[in-house]
Structure formats: C-alpha cells, structure tokens
C-alpha cells in the first residue's frame, strides 16, 4: 500500500505523485490525511482549470476503460467527463451483456483484455472484493467504482472533498456527521465512515433495525477512537448534525422483496423536518434518490447533493492524473 515512502529530497507533491503513480485505488484504507490534502489540492486546481479552459491536454493519448457490470449514471459519466476534460479518451463498457462477459468470460480475463488497449481501468461490479481480484490480474491501475456492498472509495473521496469545500477544511475535526438510511447495504457509507475516521469526527447512524451499519465497519472506526452512536429515528441527532448524509434503500440487494417493502419509506427529509437542523449544516446524498429527500428541499442552501456531483468530476480528474503520473 502506498503510504509512508516519503523521500525527504522531494517536495511533498512530488513525493505523493511518486506514491500514487501506477497504483490501484481499491479501498479508502489506502488513504491517510496527507493523501487527502494532496488529492484535494489537485482537485481544487482541476476545478480552476475546468472553469478557465474547460478541457486541457494533461492526459492526451491516454485511454480509460470504463467497465460497468452494474447500472450507473454519475460514476460512469463523471469518469468519462474527467478523462475527456484531461484530453484522454474512453472505452465505455456499460452493457456487459453485449461484451464477452455474456459468453462466460471471467473478470480477470476481461481485465487482462482491456489493459491491452487502455492505460487505466475503472470497474463497477456486484461482488464485494471484485475490484481487488481485478487489480491482482491487471498490470495497469484499477480503480474501484463500487464492489457490491463493499466499498466505493472514489465516492467517499468526493464526499469528503464536498465537506471540505462546503464547510471549510479546518472545520472537519470536531464535526458531527449523521448517516441516514440503508447503512447495511450502502457501500458509500461503508467507505465514508472509514475515511472520516481519519478526522476527529463524531458519527451518528440512523437506520431501520434491519439496515444497521455492519459491525466490521463500526469496529474499524472505533479502533481509530471515533465516537459512534446508533439510532432508529433522526429527531434526537438532527439539531447537532453538521453533515446529514442521506442514502437510498438498496432495493436490488434485498433477498426478500417483502423486507424491502417494510423499510422503503422509512425516512423522508423535507423542509418541515429540516427546521430542527442548524443553518450552516449541509445535506448530502450520493444519488440516485428515490424519495428520501423531498424535491421541496432542493432550493434550500443546505441542499448540497447537486454540488456534490460536480465536486466528483474534479476529484476523479485528480485521481486519474495521479495514477497516470501526471498530477
Ligand atoms: C451509489 C452507488 O452506486 O453505490 N451511487 C453512486 O455511485 N453515486 C449510491 C446508490 O446507488 O444508492
């Protein structure tokens, strides 16, 4: 794992670039606070460049294979936009049913094929651990864009970048973050809880009883000394919350559809409920939403979920540039 190989003869940024060049991005466990500082610095510069010139040639001639075995709108299109804004190009494989996967090709063989044509592979797959399997098979960098209920590291990075940009980097230590909804099957919250444990935050988990945060994640977060508490309703914790992270109930991951029906409308954020929240907090959501946040709340300045998507573009530009050695 690329963590503590700092060369004292190189400035911080060049050390970090050397650390990440050619690396896979599989789990948020690969990142320390110094990595975040570097990535967010690069992402901030990417934002400035996009605003000034739109597209530039940092990754000209480089090719990304975007391999998606599960549906995606934001992750897939933001990686495509990121690569194209950096002057590179993309092989999109969104419908694996039209590829050799439908003939029974294994993931390692598909990945070995794509790396003959591409410089970096972004993979979304329904099985936990699939990104690590792909990374083992590939010589080129593999970026995990969601492996089942496992992790979604690039989402957690863009979520944390959103918190930094919206509330101020200096404010993260001391913050209260409340995660709401499907904490059992939601991979975004599994990654985000782990990543935020690098900071002195307090984390509240609000979920139906059958959708609680897995013990494995809570144990890892506890080992970092982070206070955590679980609740069945939002009422008690909303007034102290600085970041409310709302998630969708992951219908496709339920074995029993009747169980989904029981919990699907468990929480709905709307302007009336948000009267109890602070004025300077933010509401985030990885999206898509399916009713957990009322559209009536969208105009509220605290509604950060659309801005969050845009931050994702800059973070993914930074990550592609880093693993391709050009940040
Ligand atoms: C999330 C995912 O795929 O895990 N979406 C995303 O990448 N923005 C969240 C979800 O599907 O609910």
GROMACS .gro file of C-alpha atoms and ligand atoms in nm:
model
  339
    1UNK     CA    1   0.000   0.000   0.000
    2UNK     CA    2   0.135   0.343  -0.092
    3UNK     CA    3   0.163   0.517   0.242
    4UNK     CA    4   0.492   0.603   0.406
    5UNK     CA    5   0.751   0.601   0.129
    6UNK     CA    6   0.828   0.972   0.158
    7UNK     CA    7   1.158   1.077   0.002
    8UNK     CA    8   1.295   1.374   0.202
    9UNK     CA    9   1.467   1.509  -0.112
   10UNK     CA   10   1.142   1.561  -0.299
   11UNK     CA   11   0.881   1.830  -0.228
   12UNK     CA   12   0.551   1.699  -0.079
   13UNK     CA   13   0.357   1.699  -0.409
   14UNK     CA   14   0.627   1.508  -0.599
   15UNK     CA   15   0.651   1.252  -0.321
   16UNK     CA   16   0.277   1.198  -0.339
   17UNK     CA   17   0.283   1.176  -0.717
   18UNK     CA   18   0.551   0.908  -0.696
   19UNK     CA   19   0.344   0.728  -0.431
   20UNK     CA   20   0.031   0.708  -0.646
   21UNK     CA   21   0.177   0.659  -0.995
   22UNK     CA   22   0.061   0.321  -1.133
   23UNK     CA   23  -0.132   0.234  -0.814
   24UNK     CA   24  -0.476   0.075  -0.784
   25UNK     CA   25  -0.750   0.251  -0.586
   26UNK     CA   26  -0.944  -0.028  -0.417
   27UNK     CA   27  -1.027   0.086  -0.064
   28UNK     CA   28  -1.029   0.406   0.140
   29UNK     CA   29  -0.796   0.226   0.379
   30UNK     CA   30  -0.516   0.321   0.136
   31UNK     CA   31  -0.550   0.692   0.223
   32UNK     CA   32  -0.402   0.897   0.504
   33UNK     CA   33  -0.472   1.261   0.586
   34UNK     CA   34  -0.165   1.368   0.385
   35UNK     CA   35  -0.303   1.187   0.078
   36UNK     CA   36  -0.634   1.369   0.114
   37UNK     CA   37  -0.455   1.701   0.142
   38UNK     CA   38  -0.272   1.624  -0.181
   39UNK     CA   39  -0.575   1.489  -0.373
   40UNK     CA   40  -0.798   1.779  -0.268
   41UNK     CA   41  -0.526   2.026  -0.364
   42UNK     CA   42  -0.510   1.871  -0.711
   43UNK     CA   43  -0.892   1.854  -0.733
   44UNK     CA   44  -0.912   2.222  -0.642
   45UNK     CA   45  -0.670   2.304  -0.925
   46UNK     CA   46  -0.872   2.086  -1.164
   47UNK     CA   47  -1.179   2.288  -1.074
   48UNK     CA   48  -0.996   2.611  -1.156
   49UNK     CA   49  -0.874   2.471  -1.488
   50UNK     CA   50  -1.222   2.346  -1.588
   51UNK     CA   51  -1.367   2.686  -1.504
   52UNK     CA   52  -1.097   2.868  -1.701
   53UNK     CA   53  -1.038   2.648  -2.006
   54UNK     CA   54  -1.286   2.358  -1.990
   55UNK     CA   55  -1.063   2.090  -2.141
   56UNK     CA   56  -0.683   2.058  -2.143
   57UNK     CA   57  -0.425   1.805  -2.254
   58UNK     CA   58  -0.276   1.660  -1.933
   59UNK     CA   59  -0.373   1.302  -2.026
   60UNK     CA   60  -0.363   1.340  -2.405
   61UNK     CA   61  -0.312   1.000  -2.566
   62UNK     CA   62  -0.419   0.807  -2.254
   63UNK     CA   63  -0.715   0.569  -2.264
   64UNK     CA   64  -0.955   0.471  -1.985
   65UNK     CA   65  -1.162   0.151  -1.995
   66UNK     CA   66  -1.488   0.216  -1.807
   67UNK     CA   67  -1.613  -0.134  -1.718
   68UNK     CA   68  -1.956  -0.133  -1.551
   69UNK     CA   69  -2.132  -0.456  -1.453
   70UNK     CA   70  -2.396  -0.261  -1.256
   71UNK     CA   71  -2.607   0.042  -1.352
   72UNK     CA   72  -2.452   0.385  -1.311
   73UNK     CA   73  -2.524   0.739  -1.421
   74UNK     CA   74  -2.296   0.965  -1.215
   75UNK     CA   75  -1.991   0.747  -1.156
   76UNK     CA   76  -1.965   0.629  -1.513
   77UNK     CA   77  -2.033   0.964  -1.679
   78UNK     CA   78  -1.813   1.159  -1.438
   79UNK     CA   79  -1.516   0.929  -1.506
   80UNK     CA   80  -1.582   0.973  -1.879
   81UNK     CA   81  -1.606   1.350  -1.843
   82UNK     CA   82  -1.295   1.355  -1.621
   83UNK     CA   83  -1.089   1.164  -1.878
   84UNK     CA   84  -1.214   1.373  -2.170
   85UNK     CA   85  -1.160   1.703  -1.989
   86UNK     CA   86  -0.800   1.593  -1.940
   87UNK     CA   87  -0.766   1.526  -2.314
   88UNK     CA   88  -0.780   1.146  -2.288
   89UNK     CA   89  -1.033   0.905  -2.432
   90UNK     CA   90  -1.262   0.631  -2.305
   91UNK     CA   91  -1.365   0.276  -2.397
   92UNK     CA   92  -1.714   0.254  -2.245
   93UNK     CA   93  -1.842  -0.092  -2.148
   94UNK     CA   94  -2.169  -0.023  -1.977
   95UNK     CA   95  -2.374  -0.307  -2.108
   96UNK     CA   96  -2.165  -0.609  -2.025
   97UNK     CA   97  -2.437  -0.819  -2.184
   98UNK     CA   98  -2.307  -0.704  -2.521
   99UNK     CA   99  -1.946  -0.794  -2.431
  100UNK     CA  100  -1.779  -1.133  -2.391
  101UNK     CA  101  -1.885  -1.136  -2.026
  102UNK     CA  102  -2.218  -1.269  -2.153
  103UNK     CA  103  -2.025  -1.561  -2.309
  104UNK     CA  104  -1.895  -1.650  -1.963
  105UNK     CA  105  -1.560  -1.472  -1.965
  106UNK     CA  106  -1.407  -1.436  -1.619
  107UNK     CA  107  -1.338  -1.095  -1.464
  108UNK     CA  108  -0.957  -1.149  -1.466
  109UNK     CA  109  -0.967  -1.236  -1.837
  110UNK     CA  110  -1.186  -0.935  -1.920
  111UNK     CA  111  -0.949  -0.709  -1.729
  112UNK     CA  112  -0.641  -0.862  -1.898
  113UNK     CA  113  -0.808  -0.793  -2.232
  114UNK     CA  114  -0.891  -0.432  -2.157
  115UNK     CA  115  -0.545  -0.349  -2.031
  116UNK     CA  116  -0.406  -0.439  -2.374
  117UNK     CA  117  -0.595  -0.136  -2.507
  118UNK     CA  118  -0.625   0.101  -2.211
  119UNK     CA  119  -0.393   0.268  -1.956
  120UNK     CA  120  -0.635   0.255  -1.661
  121UNK     CA  121  -0.948   0.054  -1.579
  122UNK     CA  122  -1.247   0.178  -1.378
  123UNK     CA  123  -1.457  -0.115  -1.254
  124UNK     CA  124  -1.804  -0.142  -1.100
  125UNK     CA  125  -1.910  -0.495  -1.012
  126UNK     CA  126  -2.184  -0.652  -0.794
  127UNK     CA  127  -1.947  -0.869  -0.587
  128UNK     CA  128  -1.758  -0.747  -0.282
  129UNK     CA  129  -1.386  -0.800  -0.338
  130UNK     CA  130  -1.414  -0.797  -0.719
  131UNK     CA  131  -1.201  -0.483  -0.754
  132UNK     CA  132  -0.917  -0.646  -0.560
  133UNK     CA  133  -0.943  -0.956  -0.781
  134UNK     CA  134  -0.929  -0.739  -1.094
  135UNK     CA  135  -0.635  -0.541  -0.958
  136UNK     CA  136  -0.443  -0.862  -0.892
  137UNK     CA  137  -0.497  -0.976  -1.250
  138UNK     CA  138  -0.407  -0.641  -1.407
  139UNK     CA  139  -0.069  -0.472  -1.454
  140UNK     CA  140  -0.239  -0.138  -1.519
  141UNK     CA  141  -0.412   0.062  -1.242
  142UNK     CA  142  -0.765  -0.049  -1.147
  143UNK     CA  143  -0.999   0.199  -0.979
  144UNK     CA  144  -1.287   0.057  -0.775
  145UNK     CA  145  -1.612   0.232  -0.873
  146UNK     CA  146  -1.819   0.019  -0.631
  147UNK     CA  147  -1.781  -0.351  -0.548
  148UNK     CA  148  -2.118  -0.482  -0.433
  149UNK     CA  149  -2.187  -0.380  -0.073
  150UNK     CA  150  -1.812  -0.348  -0.012
  151UNK     CA  151  -1.661  -0.008  -0.088
  152UNK     CA  152  -1.695   0.294  -0.314
  153UNK     CA  153  -1.368   0.476  -0.245
  154UNK     CA  154  -1.389   0.746  -0.512
  155UNK     CA  155  -1.736   0.840  -0.384
  156UNK     CA  156  -1.602   0.871  -0.027
  157UNK     CA  157  -1.318   1.091  -0.156
  158UNK     CA  158  -1.560   1.318  -0.339
  159UNK     CA  159  -1.791   1.322  -0.036
  160UNK     CA  160  -1.505   1.431   0.189
  161UNK     CA  161  -1.392   1.689  -0.068
  162UNK     CA  162  -1.750   1.821  -0.068
  163UNK     CA  163  -1.739   1.860   0.312
  164UNK     CA  164  -1.403   2.040   0.289
  165UNK     CA  165  -1.520   2.278   0.015
  166UNK     CA  166  -1.863   2.348   0.164
  167UNK     CA  167  -1.783   2.376   0.535
  168UNK     CA  168  -1.408   2.451   0.536
  169UNK     CA  169  -1.115   2.210   0.573
  170UNK     CA  170  -1.039   2.344   0.920
  171UNK     CA  171  -1.389   2.259   1.041
  172UNK     CA  172  -1.380   1.883   0.987
  173UNK     CA  173  -1.220   1.799   1.321
  174UNK     CA  174  -1.497   1.840   1.576
  175UNK     CA  175  -1.781   1.782   1.330
  176UNK     CA  176  -2.088   1.564   1.383
  177UNK     CA  177  -2.178   1.353   1.080
  178UNK     CA  178  -2.512   1.170   1.071
  179UNK     CA  179  -2.559   0.887   0.820
  180UNK     CA  180  -2.920   0.802   0.745
  181UNK     CA  181  -3.097   0.520   0.562
  182UNK     CA  182  -2.961   0.189   0.435
  183UNK     CA  183  -2.634   0.157   0.624
  184UNK     CA  184  -2.620  -0.220   0.579
  185UNK     CA  185  -2.608  -0.244   0.200
  186UNK     CA  186  -2.492   0.110   0.116
  187UNK     CA  187  -2.128   0.088   0.009
  188UNK     CA  188  -2.089   0.466   0.004
  189UNK     CA  189  -2.140   0.489   0.381
  190UNK     CA  190  -1.907   0.194   0.443
  191UNK     CA  191  -1.630   0.385   0.268
  192UNK     CA  192  -1.722   0.727   0.407
  193UNK     CA  193  -1.732   0.616   0.773
  194UNK     CA  194  -1.386   0.460   0.733
  195UNK     CA  195  -1.244   0.766   0.557
  196UNK     CA  196  -1.387   1.015   0.805
  197UNK     CA  197  -1.227   0.819   1.088
  198UNK     CA  198  -0.904   0.995   0.985
  199UNK     CA  199  -1.058   1.306   1.146
  200UNK     CA  200  -1.182   1.380   1.496
  201UNK     CA  201  -1.548   1.349   1.400
  202UNK     CA  202  -1.847   1.205   1.581
  203UNK     CA  203  -2.063   0.972   1.370
  204UNK     CA  204  -2.433   0.900   1.425
  205UNK     CA  205  -2.600   0.616   1.239
  206UNK     CA  206  -2.977   0.639   1.188
  207UNK     CA  207  -3.140   0.337   1.021
  208UNK     CA  208  -3.418   0.081   1.047
  209UNK     CA  209  -3.317  -0.207   1.270
  210UNK     CA  210  -3.257  -0.443   0.977
  211UNK     CA  211  -3.033  -0.194   0.792
  212UNK     CA  212  -2.773  -0.109   1.056
  213UNK     CA  213  -2.409  -0.027   0.984
  214UNK     CA  214  -2.212  -0.357   0.972
  215UNK     CA  215  -2.017  -0.441   1.287
  216UNK     CA  216  -1.698  -0.484   1.087
  217UNK     CA  217  -1.708  -0.118   0.975
  218UNK     CA  218  -1.804   0.009   1.322
  219UNK     CA  219  -1.518  -0.188   1.480
  220UNK     CA  220  -1.267  -0.038   1.238
  221UNK     CA  221  -1.397   0.313   1.305
  222UNK     CA  222  -1.396   0.251   1.683
  223UNK     CA  223  -1.033   0.136   1.663
  224UNK     CA  224  -0.948   0.490   1.543
  225UNK     CA  225  -1.105   0.633   1.860
  226UNK     CA  226  -1.411   0.779   1.685
  227UNK     CA  227  -1.730   0.808   1.893
  228UNK     CA  228  -2.026   0.640   1.719
  229UNK     CA  229  -2.391   0.600   1.819
  230UNK     CA  230  -2.688   0.422   1.661
  231UNK     CA  231  -3.046   0.548   1.647
  232UNK     CA  232  -3.379   0.443   1.498
  233UNK     CA  233  -3.501   0.797   1.439
  234UNK     CA  234  -3.343   1.123   1.329
  235UNK     CA  235  -3.517   1.356   1.575
  236UNK     CA  236  -3.266   1.344   1.857
  237UNK     CA  237  -2.949   1.390   1.650
  238UNK     CA  238  -3.060   1.631   1.376
  239UNK     CA  239  -3.006   1.952   1.580
  240UNK     CA  240  -2.636   1.870   1.646
  241UNK     CA  241  -2.564   1.746   1.291
  242UNK     CA  242  -2.314   1.932   1.067
  243UNK     CA  243  -2.337   1.686   0.777
  244UNK     CA  244  -2.650   1.480   0.715
  245UNK     CA  245  -2.561   1.203   0.469
  246UNK     CA  246  -2.881   1.051   0.330
  247UNK     CA  247  -2.886   0.720   0.141
  248UNK     CA  248  -3.130   0.520  -0.069
  249UNK     CA  249  -3.260   0.184   0.050
  250UNK     CA  250  -3.072  -0.054  -0.184
  251UNK     CA  251  -3.367  -0.249  -0.323
  252UNK     CA  252  -3.153  -0.462  -0.554
  253UNK     CA  253  -2.954  -0.606  -0.261
  254UNK     CA  254  -3.252  -0.750  -0.069
  255UNK     CA  255  -3.307  -1.124  -0.086
  256UNK     CA  256  -3.670  -1.087   0.025
  257UNK     CA  257  -3.875  -0.815  -0.154
  258UNK     CA  258  -4.121  -0.810   0.140
  259UNK     CA  259  -3.839  -0.689   0.368
  260UNK     CA  260  -3.770  -0.401   0.126
  261UNK     CA  261  -4.137  -0.302   0.128
  262UNK     CA  262  -4.124  -0.275   0.509
  263UNK     CA  263  -3.841  -0.023   0.516
  264UNK     CA  264  -3.853   0.159   0.182
  265UNK     CA  265  -4.014   0.482   0.301
  266UNK     CA  266  -3.856   0.483   0.648
  267UNK     CA  267  -3.717   0.839   0.631
  268UNK     CA  268  -3.805   1.141   0.419
  269UNK     CA  269  -3.615   1.469   0.452
  270UNK     CA  270  -3.835   1.771   0.382
  271UNK     CA  271  -3.838   2.143   0.469
  272UNK     CA  272  -4.053   2.086   0.781
  273UNK     CA  273  -3.813   1.830   0.932
  274UNK     CA  274  -3.511   2.046   0.841
  275UNK     CA  275  -3.642   2.332   1.058
  276UNK     CA  276  -3.481   2.149   1.351
  277UNK     CA  277  -3.137   2.148   1.185
  278UNK     CA  278  -2.859   2.408   1.204
  279UNK     CA  279  -2.849   2.690   0.948
  280UNK     CA  280  -2.487   2.621   0.850
  281UNK     CA  281  -2.502   2.245   0.804
  282UNK     CA  282  -2.524   2.052   0.474
  283UNK     CA  283  -2.737   1.767   0.343
  284UNK     CA  284  -2.558   1.522   0.114
  285UNK     CA  285  -2.671   1.219  -0.086
  286UNK     CA  286  -2.465   1.004  -0.327
  287UNK     CA  287  -2.776   0.985  -0.550
  288UNK     CA  288  -2.989   0.846  -0.705
  289UNK     CA  289  -3.263   0.940  -0.460
  290UNK     CA  290  -3.590   0.751  -0.464
  291UNK     CA  291  -3.797   0.962  -0.229
  292UNK     CA  292  -3.566   1.002   0.075
  293UNK     CA  293  -3.527   1.374   0.009
  294UNK     CA  294  -3.831   1.571  -0.095
  295UNK     CA  295  -3.777   1.786  -0.406
  296UNK     CA  296  -3.925   2.072  -0.199
  297UNK     CA  297  -3.593   2.086  -0.013
  298UNK     CA  298  -3.380   2.126  -0.328
  299UNK     CA  299  -3.377   2.506  -0.322
  300UNK     CA  300  -3.254   2.521   0.039
  301UNK     CA  301  -2.889   2.640   0.050
  302UNK     CA  302  -2.811   2.345   0.278
  303UNK     CA  303  -2.903   2.100   0.000
  304UNK     CA  304  -2.551   2.012  -0.122
  305UNK     CA  305  -2.627   1.697  -0.322
  306UNK     CA  306  -2.621   1.854  -0.667
  307UNK     CA  307  -2.300   2.044  -0.591
  308UNK     CA  308  -2.158   1.715  -0.455
  309UNK     CA  309  -2.189   1.560  -0.805
  310UNK     CA  310  -1.985   1.841  -0.955
  311UNK     CA  311  -1.710   1.801  -0.693
  312UNK     CA  312  -1.696   1.438  -0.809
  313UNK     CA  313  -1.572   1.544  -1.151
  314UNK     CA  314  -1.273   1.730  -1.004
  315UNK     CA  315  -1.182   1.450  -0.763
  316UNK     CA  316  -1.196   1.190  -1.041
  317UNK     CA  317  -0.983   1.413  -1.266
  318UNK     CA  318  -0.729   1.432  -0.981
  319UNK     CA  319  -0.731   1.054  -0.927
  320UNK     CA  320  -0.686   0.973  -1.298
  321UNK     CA  321  -0.399   1.221  -1.325
  322UNK     CA  322  -0.235   1.076  -1.012
  323UNK     CA  323  -0.244   0.709  -1.109
  324UNK     CA  324  -0.123   0.800  -1.459
  325UNK     CA  325   0.167   1.001  -1.312
  326UNK     CA  326   0.061   1.344  -1.436
  327UNK     CA  327  -0.090   1.528  -1.137
  328LIG     C1  328  -2.421   0.498  -0.521
  328LIG     C2  329  -2.370   0.359  -0.551
  328LIG     O1  330  -2.365   0.317  -0.666
  328LIG     O2  331  -2.329   0.294  -0.455
  328LIG     N1  332  -2.438   0.576  -0.636
  328LIG     C3  333  -2.331   0.649  -0.682
  328LIG     O3  334  -2.228   0.596  -0.719
  328LIG     N2  335  -2.342   0.781  -0.679
  328LIG     C4  336  -2.540   0.501  -0.433
  328LIG     C5  337  -2.662   0.422  -0.469
  328LIG     O4  338  -2.669   0.355  -0.571
  328LIG     O5  339  -2.756   0.429  -0.390
   0.00000   0.00000   0.00000
